[in-house]
Amino acid sequence: ELANRMAERGGNVVKSLMKLGVMATINQVIDADTAELVIGDFGHKAKRVSDADVEIGLVAGPDEDETLMSRPPVVTVMGHVDHGKTSLLDALREADVVSGEAGGITQHIGAYQVQSASGARVTYIDTPGHAAFTAMRARGAHVTDIVVLVVAANDGIMPQTVEAIRHAQAAKVPMVVAINKIDLPEADPDKVRTALLNHEVVVEQMGGDVLCVEVSAKKRLHLDKLEEALMLQSELLDLKANPDRVAEGAVIEAKMERGRGSVATVLIQRGTLHIGDTFVCGKEWGRVRALVSERGERLEEAGPATPAEVLGFNGMPEAGDDFIVVADEAQAREVSGYRQRKDREAQFVKSARGTMEQMFERIHAGEAKELPVVIKGDVQGSVEALIGTLEKMGSDEVRVRVLHSAVGGINESDITLAKASDALIIGFNVRANPQAREMARRDGVEIRYYSIIYNVADDVKALLAGMLEPTF
Ligand code: GDP
């Protein structure tokens, strides 16, 4: 290996080692110091690389403009429970002309693509709600281009509607509002539009730029309008990808299946995936043995924004893992081996301080200028007072950004949101439920409890002071 890299003959390297008193065979492992001496002997200069260098160049830089082609948007449906997210996804899927022709049965693989009569294509993530969305984000996967916010016209804005809005805003993903259940006599879409104003969502009918359509998932009303809005939003985003390169994507879902092994639904984000491609996926690697669509068809390849089940994993990946096609098995093994070692090390050092400290590091590196917080309190009055106090603090250099605030105990959704944005959670006269506490411990999210506003202000001031960059 060393001889190869120096473009010298193996025998000469062995001879050089002998001169140093090392009796080595051609395929023996030698330590770095010895290697450096040998390299010097040949008149070369050694450059020490770290273990992490296996990741360098794994993900290529951005594609040249002229290689980019339009791609379908990837859409996640969010909203309050029972407002019709699942019904809407089902209704939209029925509109697919391709599956209509095939008459096939579709199965849940975590995402599906719909082609409308006009030829426009949209990819939907088939797990409604913000839990999956934020969990993916927390793992570094940015798959969703547009969030469809479903609000039932008879029910209006509810707590999970607000959570969904906050999650979309924190991820900086644009929303299209679908006011659902307009078939009901008590439906009041105007009230919904007005109420959205309280949450910084200004729909077009109110003079804003958030697209908003009225639909009925049950009666299949105005679904074409929703699709139009999605296409319009997608045009505004100018979504493009290079299909003619090695594939990169993210895992949407993964499961173990009898007779099939580890199967993962991968959403391709750029490039085209082919059968036989060797890939790295999170800590795992594999070789594509088969690609299967949600209609159960065998595919030869999958291009940008296309979800497909991938068979051929050597281990079980996780939702949100990156998926990258590599040159060969040697590279795949090297990267996955490195990631597994790194993961084991990380297990040791993971602690609540970790995330906050990482954030301070980012601030010192000039990458972050805000202390993101999630505020939960016992009454609206104290929550508002806290927001008022905290938002006034800080300077031009650093300030507090309230990602989400609500009345109520700290729940799992708060933790996923805080994790995804490295935020601090402030509990004012409220506690975290046991599941949330466990999640916070596991994910290294910091929760601080208070009962006096003055103490919150004091602590946050200290945190901000610690965040300030030295001035010269
Ligand atoms: P999810 O919890 O948001 O996924 O909501 P579901 O899709 O499960 O719908 C909850 C309930 O609302 C079900 O009983 C649906 O039949 C009903 N529903 C969904 N969409 C509509 C609609 O457009 N009109 C009416 N009247 N009912 C609807």
Coordinates of C-alpha atoms and ligand atoms in Angstrom, one line a residue:
E1 CA 0.0 0.0 0.0
L2 CA 2.7 2.4 1.0
A3 CA 4.8 1.4 -2.0
N4 CA 1.8 2.0 -4.2
R5 CA 1.1 5.4 -2.9
M6 CA 4.8 6.4 -3.5
A7 CA 4.8 4.6 -6.9
E8 CA 7.8 2.6 -5.8
R9 CA 8.4 -1.1 -5.9
G10 CA 7.3 -3.2 -2.9
G11 CA 10.6 -4.9 -2.7
N12 CA 12.4 -1.7 -2.3
V13 CA 10.2 -0.6 0.5
V14 CA 10.9 -3.9 2.3
K15 CA 14.7 -3.3 1.8
S16 CA 14.4 0.2 3.2
L17 CA 12.6 -1.2 6.2
M18 CA 15.4 -3.8 6.7
K19 CA 17.9 -0.9 6.7
L20 CA 15.9 0.5 9.7
G21 CA 16.0 -2.9 11.3
V22 CA 12.4 -3.7 10.7
M23 CA 12.0 -7.2 9.2
A24 CA 8.7 -6.7 7.5
T25 CA 6.8 -8.7 4.8
I26 CA 5.1 -7.1 1.9
N27 CA 1.7 -7.0 3.5
Q28 CA 2.6 -6.2 7.0
V29 CA 1.2 -3.3 8.9
I30 CA 3.8 -0.7 10.0
D31 CA 3.3 2.2 12.4
A32 CA 3.1 5.8 11.2
D33 CA 6.5 6.9 12.5
T34 CA 8.3 4.0 10.7
A35 CA 6.3 4.8 7.5
E36 CA 7.4 8.4 7.7
L37 CA 11.1 7.4 7.9
V38 CA 10.7 5.1 4.9
I39 CA 9.0 7.8 2.9
G40 CA 11.9 10.2 3.7
D41 CA 14.3 7.5 2.6
F42 CA 12.7 7.5 -0.8
G43 CA 13.0 11.3 -1.0
H44 CA 9.2 11.8 -0.6
K45 CA 7.4 14.0 1.9
A46 CA 4.9 12.5 4.2
K47 CA 1.5 14.1 4.9
R48 CA -0.3 12.7 7.9
V49 CA -4.0 12.3 7.3
S50 CA -6.5 11.7 9.9
D51 CA -9.1 9.0 10.2
A52 CA -11.8 11.5 9.3
D53 CA -10.2 12.1 5.9
V54 CA -12.2 9.2 4.5
E55 CA -15.2 11.5 4.5
I56 CA -13.4 14.1 2.4
G57 CA -14.8 14.3 -1.1
L58 CA -17.5 11.7 -0.3
V59 CA -20.1 14.3 -1.0
A60 CA -19.2 16.2 -4.1
G61 CA -19.6 20.0 -4.3
P62 CA -22.6 21.7 -5.9
D63 CA -23.4 20.7 -9.4
E64 CA -22.7 23.1 -12.3
D65 CA -25.8 25.2 -13.3
E66 CA -26.0 23.8 -16.8
T67 CA -26.4 20.2 -15.4
L68 CA -29.4 21.1 -13.4
M69 CA -32.9 20.0 -14.4
S70 CA -36.3 20.7 -12.8
R71 CA -37.3 18.1 -10.2
P72 CA -40.6 17.5 -8.4
P73 CA -41.1 19.0 -5.0
V74 CA -41.0 16.9 -1.9
V75 CA -44.0 17.6 0.4
T76 CA -44.8 16.8 4.0
V77 CA -48.3 17.1 5.4
M78 CA -48.6 18.5 8.9
G79 CA -51.4 19.6 11.2
H80 CA -53.5 18.9 14.2
V81 CA -54.7 15.3 14.9
D82 CA -58.0 14.5 13.1
H83 CA -57.8 17.6 10.8
G84 CA -57.5 15.2 7.9
K85 CA -53.8 14.7 7.1
T86 CA -54.2 11.0 6.3
S87 CA -57.4 11.5 4.4
L88 CA -55.7 14.2 2.3
L89 CA -52.7 12.0 1.5
D90 CA -55.1 9.2 0.5
A91 CA -57.1 11.5 -1.7
L92 CA -54.0 12.9 -3.4
R93 CA -52.7 9.5 -4.1
E94 CA -55.9 8.5 -5.8
A95 CA -55.3 11.4 -8.3
D96 CA -52.2 9.6 -9.6
V97 CA -52.7 8.8 -13.3
V98 CA -49.8 6.3 -13.4
S99 CA -51.1 3.9 -10.7
G100 CA -54.6 4.4 -12.2
E101 CA -53.4 2.9 -15.4
A102 CA -51.5 0.1 -13.8
G103 CA -54.5 -0.6 -11.5
G104 CA -51.9 -1.9 -9.0
I105 CA -52.1 -2.0 -5.3
T106 CA -49.9 0.5 -3.6
Q107 CA -48.1 -0.3 -0.4
H108 CA -46.7 2.0 2.3
I109 CA -43.1 2.5 1.8
G110 CA -42.9 6.0 3.4
A111 CA -43.1 8.2 0.4
Y112 CA -44.9 8.1 -3.0
Q113 CA -44.9 10.2 -6.1
V114 CA -48.1 11.4 -7.8
Q115 CA -48.4 12.4 -11.4
S116 CA -51.4 14.5 -12.2
A117 CA -53.3 14.6 -15.5
S118 CA -51.3 17.6 -16.5
G119 CA -48.1 15.7 -16.1
A120 CA -46.9 17.5 -13.0
R121 CA -45.3 15.3 -10.4
V122 CA -45.2 15.8 -6.6
T123 CA -43.5 13.5 -4.1
Y124 CA -45.3 13.1 -0.8
I125 CA -43.8 11.9 2.4
D126 CA -46.3 9.3 3.6
T127 CA -45.9 9.8 7.3
P128 CA -48.0 12.8 8.3
G129 CA -47.2 15.0 11.2
H130 CA -44.2 16.8 12.5
A131 CA -42.6 14.1 14.5
A132 CA -41.0 12.3 11.5
F133 CA -40.2 15.7 9.9
T134 CA -38.3 16.9 12.9
A135 CA -36.7 13.6 13.6
M136 CA -35.3 13.6 10.1
R137 CA -34.1 17.2 10.5
A138 CA -32.4 16.4 13.7
R139 CA -30.4 13.8 11.9
G140 CA -29.3 16.3 9.4
A141 CA -31.6 15.3 6.5
H142 CA -33.3 18.1 4.7
V143 CA -35.8 16.3 2.4
T144 CA -38.9 18.4 2.6
D145 CA -39.3 21.3 0.2
I146 CA -42.8 22.3 1.1
V147 CA -45.0 21.7 4.1
V148 CA -48.8 21.4 3.6
L149 CA -50.4 22.7 6.8
V150 CA -53.8 21.1 7.1
V151 CA -56.3 23.0 9.2
A152 CA -59.9 21.8 9.7
A153 CA -62.2 24.6 8.8
N154 CA -64.6 23.6 11.6
D155 CA -62.0 23.3 14.3
G156 CA -59.5 26.1 13.5
I157 CA -56.0 26.5 14.9
M158 CA -55.2 23.9 17.6
P159 CA -52.0 23.2 19.6
Q160 CA -50.5 20.8 17.1
T161 CA -51.3 23.3 14.3
V162 CA -49.1 25.8 16.1
E163 CA -46.4 23.2 16.7
A164 CA -46.4 22.3 13.0
I165 CA -46.1 26.0 12.0
R166 CA -43.1 26.4 14.4
H167 CA -41.4 23.3 13.0
A168 CA -41.8 24.5 9.4
Q169 CA -40.6 28.0 10.4
A170 CA -37.6 26.6 12.3
A171 CA -36.6 24.5 9.3
K172 CA -37.2 27.5 7.0
V173 CA -39.5 25.4 4.8
P174 CA -42.3 27.3 3.1
M175 CA -45.9 26.3 3.9
V176 CA -49.0 25.9 1.7
V177 CA -52.1 26.1 3.9
A178 CA -54.9 23.6 3.1
I179 CA -58.1 24.5 4.9
N180 CA -59.8 21.1 5.0
K181 CA -63.4 19.9 5.7
I182 CA -65.0 22.8 3.8
D183 CA -67.9 20.4 3.1
L184 CA -69.1 20.8 6.7
P185 CA -71.8 23.3 7.3
E186 CA -70.0 24.8 10.3
A187 CA -66.8 25.3 8.2
D188 CA -65.4 28.8 8.6
P189 CA -62.3 29.3 6.4
D190 CA -62.2 33.0 7.0
K191 CA -61.8 32.5 10.7
V192 CA -58.9 30.1 10.0
R193 CA -57.1 32.7 7.8
T194 CA -57.5 35.4 10.4
A195 CA -56.4 33.2 13.2
L196 CA -53.2 32.3 11.3
L197 CA -52.2 35.9 11.4
N198 CA -51.5 35.4 15.2
H199 CA -48.8 32.9 14.2
E200 CA -47.0 35.0 11.6
V201 CA -48.7 33.1 8.8
V202 CA -50.1 35.7 6.4
V203 CA -52.0 33.9 3.6
E204 CA -52.4 35.5 0.2
Q205 CA -56.1 36.4 0.8
M206 CA -54.9 38.5 3.7
G207 CA -52.2 40.2 1.6
G208 CA -49.4 37.8 2.5
D209 CA -47.4 35.4 0.3
V210 CA -48.5 32.1 1.8
L211 CA -50.6 30.1 -0.6
C212 CA -53.9 28.9 0.8
V213 CA -56.5 26.7 -0.7
E214 CA -59.9 25.4 0.6
V215 CA -60.3 21.6 0.2
S216 CA -62.3 18.7 1.3
A217 CA -60.3 15.5 1.5
K218 CA -63.5 13.5 2.1
K219 CA -65.5 14.9 -0.8
R220 CA -62.4 15.3 -3.1
L221 CA -63.0 19.0 -3.5
H222 CA -60.4 21.3 -5.0
L223 CA -57.5 18.8 -4.8
D224 CA -56.4 20.1 -8.2
K225 CA -56.2 23.6 -6.6
L226 CA -53.9 22.3 -3.9
E227 CA -51.7 20.6 -6.6
E228 CA -51.6 23.9 -8.5
A229 CA -50.5 25.7 -5.4
L230 CA -47.8 23.1 -4.8
M231 CA -46.6 23.5 -8.4
L232 CA -46.6 27.3 -8.1
Q233 CA -44.7 27.2 -4.8
S234 CA -42.3 24.7 -6.3
E235 CA -41.6 27.0 -9.3
L236 CA -40.9 29.9 -6.8
L237 CA -38.4 27.6 -5.1
D238 CA -36.8 26.8 -8.5
L239 CA -36.2 23.2 -7.5
K240 CA -33.5 21.6 -9.6
A241 CA -31.1 18.7 -9.4
N242 CA -28.5 17.1 -11.7
P243 CA -29.8 13.6 -12.7
D244 CA -26.6 12.6 -14.5
R245 CA -24.3 11.9 -11.6
V246 CA -23.8 9.3 -8.9
A247 CA -26.8 9.3 -6.6
E248 CA -27.2 11.0 -3.2
G249 CA -30.3 10.8 -1.0
A250 CA -31.7 10.2 2.4
V251 CA -33.4 7.3 4.1
I252 CA -37.2 7.9 4.7
E253 CA -37.9 4.6 6.4
A254 CA -36.1 1.4 7.2
K255 CA -37.3 -2.0 8.2
M256 CA -36.3 -5.6 8.5
E257 CA -38.3 -8.0 6.3
R258 CA -38.2 -11.7 6.3
G259 CA -36.7 -13.0 3.0
R260 CA -35.6 -9.5 2.0
G261 CA -33.3 -8.4 4.8
S262 CA -32.8 -4.8 5.6
V263 CA -35.0 -2.7 3.3
A264 CA -34.9 1.1 3.3
T265 CA -36.9 3.6 1.3
V266 CA -34.5 6.1 -0.1
L267 CA -35.4 9.4 -1.5
I268 CA -32.9 10.4 -4.2
Q269 CA -32.0 14.0 -3.9
R270 CA -29.5 14.3 -6.8
G271 CA -28.1 11.9 -9.4
T272 CA -29.6 8.6 -10.5
L273 CA -29.4 5.4 -8.5
H274 CA -28.8 2.2 -10.5
I275 CA -28.9 -1.5 -9.7
G276 CA -25.4 -2.6 -8.8
D277 CA -24.3 0.7 -7.3
T278 CA -22.2 0.5 -4.1
F279 CA -23.3 2.9 -1.4
V280 CA -22.6 4.2 2.1
C281 CA -25.7 4.9 4.2
G282 CA -25.3 6.3 7.7
K283 CA -23.0 3.8 9.4
E284 CA -23.9 1.0 7.0
W285 CA -23.1 0.2 3.4
G286 CA -24.3 -2.1 0.7
R287 CA -24.8 -2.8 -3.0
V288 CA -28.1 -2.1 -4.7
R289 CA -29.6 -5.6 -5.4
A290 CA -33.1 -4.3 -6.4
L291 CA -35.1 -1.1 -6.5
V292 CA -38.8 -1.4 -5.9
S293 CA -41.5 1.3 -6.4
E294 CA -44.5 1.8 -4.0
R295 CA -46.5 -0.1 -6.6
G296 CA -44.3 -3.1 -6.2
E297 CA -42.6 -2.7 -9.6
R298 CA -39.0 -3.5 -10.1
L299 CA -37.1 -0.4 -11.2
E300 CA -33.9 -0.2 -13.1
E301 CA -33.0 3.2 -11.8
A302 CA -34.3 6.1 -9.6
G303 CA -33.7 9.8 -10.3
P304 CA -34.1 13.0 -8.3
A305 CA -37.2 13.2 -5.9
T306 CA -38.0 9.6 -6.7
P307 CA -38.6 7.4 -3.6
A308 CA -37.7 3.7 -4.0
E309 CA -37.2 0.7 -1.7
V310 CA -33.5 -0.3 -1.8
L311 CA -32.5 -3.9 -1.2
G312 CA -28.9 -4.9 -0.6
F313 CA -28.0 -3.3 2.7
N314 CA -25.4 -5.0 4.9
G315 CA -26.9 -3.6 8.1
M316 CA -29.9 -1.6 9.2
P317 CA -29.9 2.1 8.4
E318 CA -32.1 4.7 10.2
A319 CA -34.6 7.2 8.9
G320 CA -32.7 10.4 8.2
D321 CA -29.4 8.7 7.3
D322 CA -27.6 10.0 4.3
F323 CA -27.3 7.7 1.3
I324 CA -24.3 8.2 -1.0
V325 CA -23.1 6.1 -3.9
V326 CA -19.3 5.5 -3.7
A327 CA -16.6 4.3 -6.1
D328 CA -16.2 0.8 -4.8
E329 CA -16.6 -1.7 -1.9
A330 CA -13.2 -0.7 -0.4
Q331 CA -14.4 2.9 0.0
A332 CA -17.8 1.9 1.3
R333 CA -16.2 -0.3 3.9
E334 CA -13.7 2.3 4.9
V335 CA -16.3 5.1 5.4
S336 CA -18.8 2.8 7.2
G337 CA -16.0 1.5 9.4
Y338 CA -14.9 5.0 10.3
R339 CA -18.5 6.1 11.0
Q340 CA -19.1 3.1 13.3
R341 CA -16.0 3.9 15.3
K342 CA -16.9 7.5 15.5
D343 CA -20.4 6.6 16.6
R344 CA -19.1 4.4 19.4
E345 CA -16.9 7.2 20.6
A346 CA -19.8 9.6 20.5
Q347 CA -21.8 7.4 22.8
F348 CA -19.3 8.0 25.5
V349 CA -19.1 11.7 25.4
K350 CA -22.8 12.4 24.8
S351 CA -24.1 14.5 27.6
A352 CA -26.5 17.4 28.2
R353 CA -23.6 19.8 28.1
G354 CA -22.6 18.5 24.7
T355 CA -25.2 20.3 22.6
M356 CA -25.0 23.6 24.4
E357 CA -21.3 23.5 24.2
Q358 CA -21.4 22.7 20.5
M359 CA -23.6 25.7 20.1
F360 CA -21.3 28.0 21.9
E361 CA -18.5 26.7 19.7
R362 CA -20.5 27.6 16.7
I363 CA -21.2 31.0 18.1
H364 CA -17.5 31.6 18.7
A365 CA -16.7 30.4 15.2
G366 CA -19.1 33.1 14.0
E367 CA -21.6 30.6 12.7
A368 CA -24.4 31.4 15.1
K369 CA -25.6 34.7 16.5
E370 CA -28.6 33.5 18.3
L371 CA -29.6 31.6 21.4
P372 CA -32.6 29.6 20.3
V373 CA -35.0 28.8 23.0
V374 CA -38.3 26.9 23.5
I375 CA -40.5 28.3 26.3
K376 CA -43.2 26.3 28.0
G377 CA -45.1 27.8 30.9
D378 CA -48.1 27.2 33.1
V379 CA -50.1 30.3 32.1
Q380 CA -50.3 32.5 29.0
G381 CA -49.4 35.6 31.0
S382 CA -46.1 34.3 32.3
V383 CA -45.2 32.8 28.9
E384 CA -45.8 36.2 27.3
A385 CA -43.9 38.0 30.0
L386 CA -40.9 35.7 29.4
I387 CA -40.9 36.2 25.7
G388 CA -41.1 40.0 26.2
T389 CA -38.1 39.9 28.7
L390 CA -36.0 37.5 26.6
E391 CA -36.5 39.1 23.3
K392 CA -35.4 42.5 24.7
M393 CA -32.1 41.0 25.8
G394 CA -28.9 40.7 23.9
S395 CA -27.3 43.0 21.4
D396 CA -26.8 43.3 17.7
E397 CA -24.2 40.5 18.1
V398 CA -26.2 37.9 20.0
R399 CA -29.8 37.7 20.9
V400 CA -32.5 35.2 21.9
R401 CA -34.7 33.6 19.3
V402 CA -37.9 32.1 20.6
L403 CA -38.5 29.1 18.4
H404 CA -41.7 28.1 20.0
S405 CA -43.7 29.0 23.1
A406 CA -46.9 27.5 24.5
V407 CA -48.8 26.8 27.7
G408 CA -48.4 23.3 28.9
G409 CA -45.9 20.7 30.0
I410 CA -42.7 19.9 28.0
N411 CA -43.5 17.1 25.5
E412 CA -41.6 15.0 23.0
S413 CA -42.3 17.5 20.2
D414 CA -40.6 20.2 22.2
I415 CA -37.5 18.0 22.5
T416 CA -37.3 17.1 18.8
L417 CA -37.7 20.8 17.9
A418 CA -35.0 21.8 20.4
K419 CA -32.7 19.0 19.2
A420 CA -33.1 20.0 15.6
S421 CA -32.1 23.6 16.3
D422 CA -29.8 23.1 19.3
A423 CA -32.1 25.1 21.4
L424 CA -32.4 25.4 25.2
I425 CA -35.8 24.5 26.7
I426 CA -37.1 26.8 29.5
G427 CA -39.8 25.3 31.7
F428 CA -41.6 27.9 33.7
N429 CA -43.7 26.3 36.5
V430 CA -44.1 23.2 34.3
R431 CA -42.2 19.9 34.1
A432 CA -41.3 17.6 31.3
N433 CA -43.3 14.4 30.9
P434 CA -41.3 11.1 31.5
Q435 CA -41.0 10.3 27.7
A436 CA -39.7 13.9 27.0
R437 CA -37.3 13.7 29.9
E438 CA -35.9 10.4 28.6
M439 CA -35.6 11.8 25.0
A440 CA -33.9 14.9 26.3
R441 CA -31.4 12.8 28.2
R442 CA -30.8 10.6 25.2
D443 CA -30.5 13.4 22.7
G444 CA -28.5 15.8 24.9
V445 CA -31.1 18.5 25.0
E446 CA -30.9 20.9 27.9
I447 CA -34.0 21.7 29.9
R448 CA -33.9 24.3 32.6
Y449 CA -36.8 24.8 35.1
Y450 CA -37.7 28.1 36.7
S451 CA -40.4 29.6 38.8
I452 CA -39.1 33.2 38.9
I453 CA -38.9 35.3 35.8
Y454 CA -36.0 37.3 37.2
N455 CA -33.9 34.0 37.5
V456 CA -34.6 33.2 33.8
A457 CA -33.4 36.6 32.8
D458 CA -30.3 36.3 34.9
D459 CA -29.3 32.9 33.5
V460 CA -30.0 33.9 29.9
K461 CA -28.0 37.1 30.3
A462 CA -25.1 35.0 31.5
L463 CA -25.5 32.6 28.6
L464 CA -25.5 35.5 26.1
A465 CA -22.5 37.0 27.8
G466 CA -20.7 33.7 27.3
M467 CA -21.7 33.8 23.7
L468 CA -20.3 37.2 23.0
E469 CA -17.3 37.2 20.7
P470 CA -14.2 39.0 22.1
T471 CA -14.0 42.6 20.7
F472 CA -10.6 43.9 19.7
Ligands
GDP1 P1 -55.4 13.0 10.7 O1 -55.4 12.6 12.1 O2 -55.1 14.4 10.6 O3 -54.6 12.1 9.8 O4 -57.0 12.9 10.2 P2 -57.7 11.8 9.4 O5 -57.4 11.9 8.0 O6 -57.6 10.5 10.1 O7 -59.2 12.4 9.5 C1 -59.9 12.5 10.7 C2 -61.4 12.4 10.5 O8 -61.8 13.5 9.8 C3 -61.8 11.2 9.8 O9 -63.0 10.7 10.4 C4 -62.1 11.7 8.4 O10 -63.1 10.9 7.8 C5 -62.6 13.1 8.6 N1 -62.3 14.0 7.5 C6 -61.1 14.1 6.9 N2 -61.2 15.0 5.8 C7 -62.5 15.4 5.9 C8 -63.2 16.4 5.1 O11 -62.7 17.0 4.1 N3 -64.5 16.5 5.4 C9 -65.1 15.9 6.4 N4 -66.4 16.1 6.7 N5 -64.5 15.0 7.2 C10 -63.2 14.8 6.9

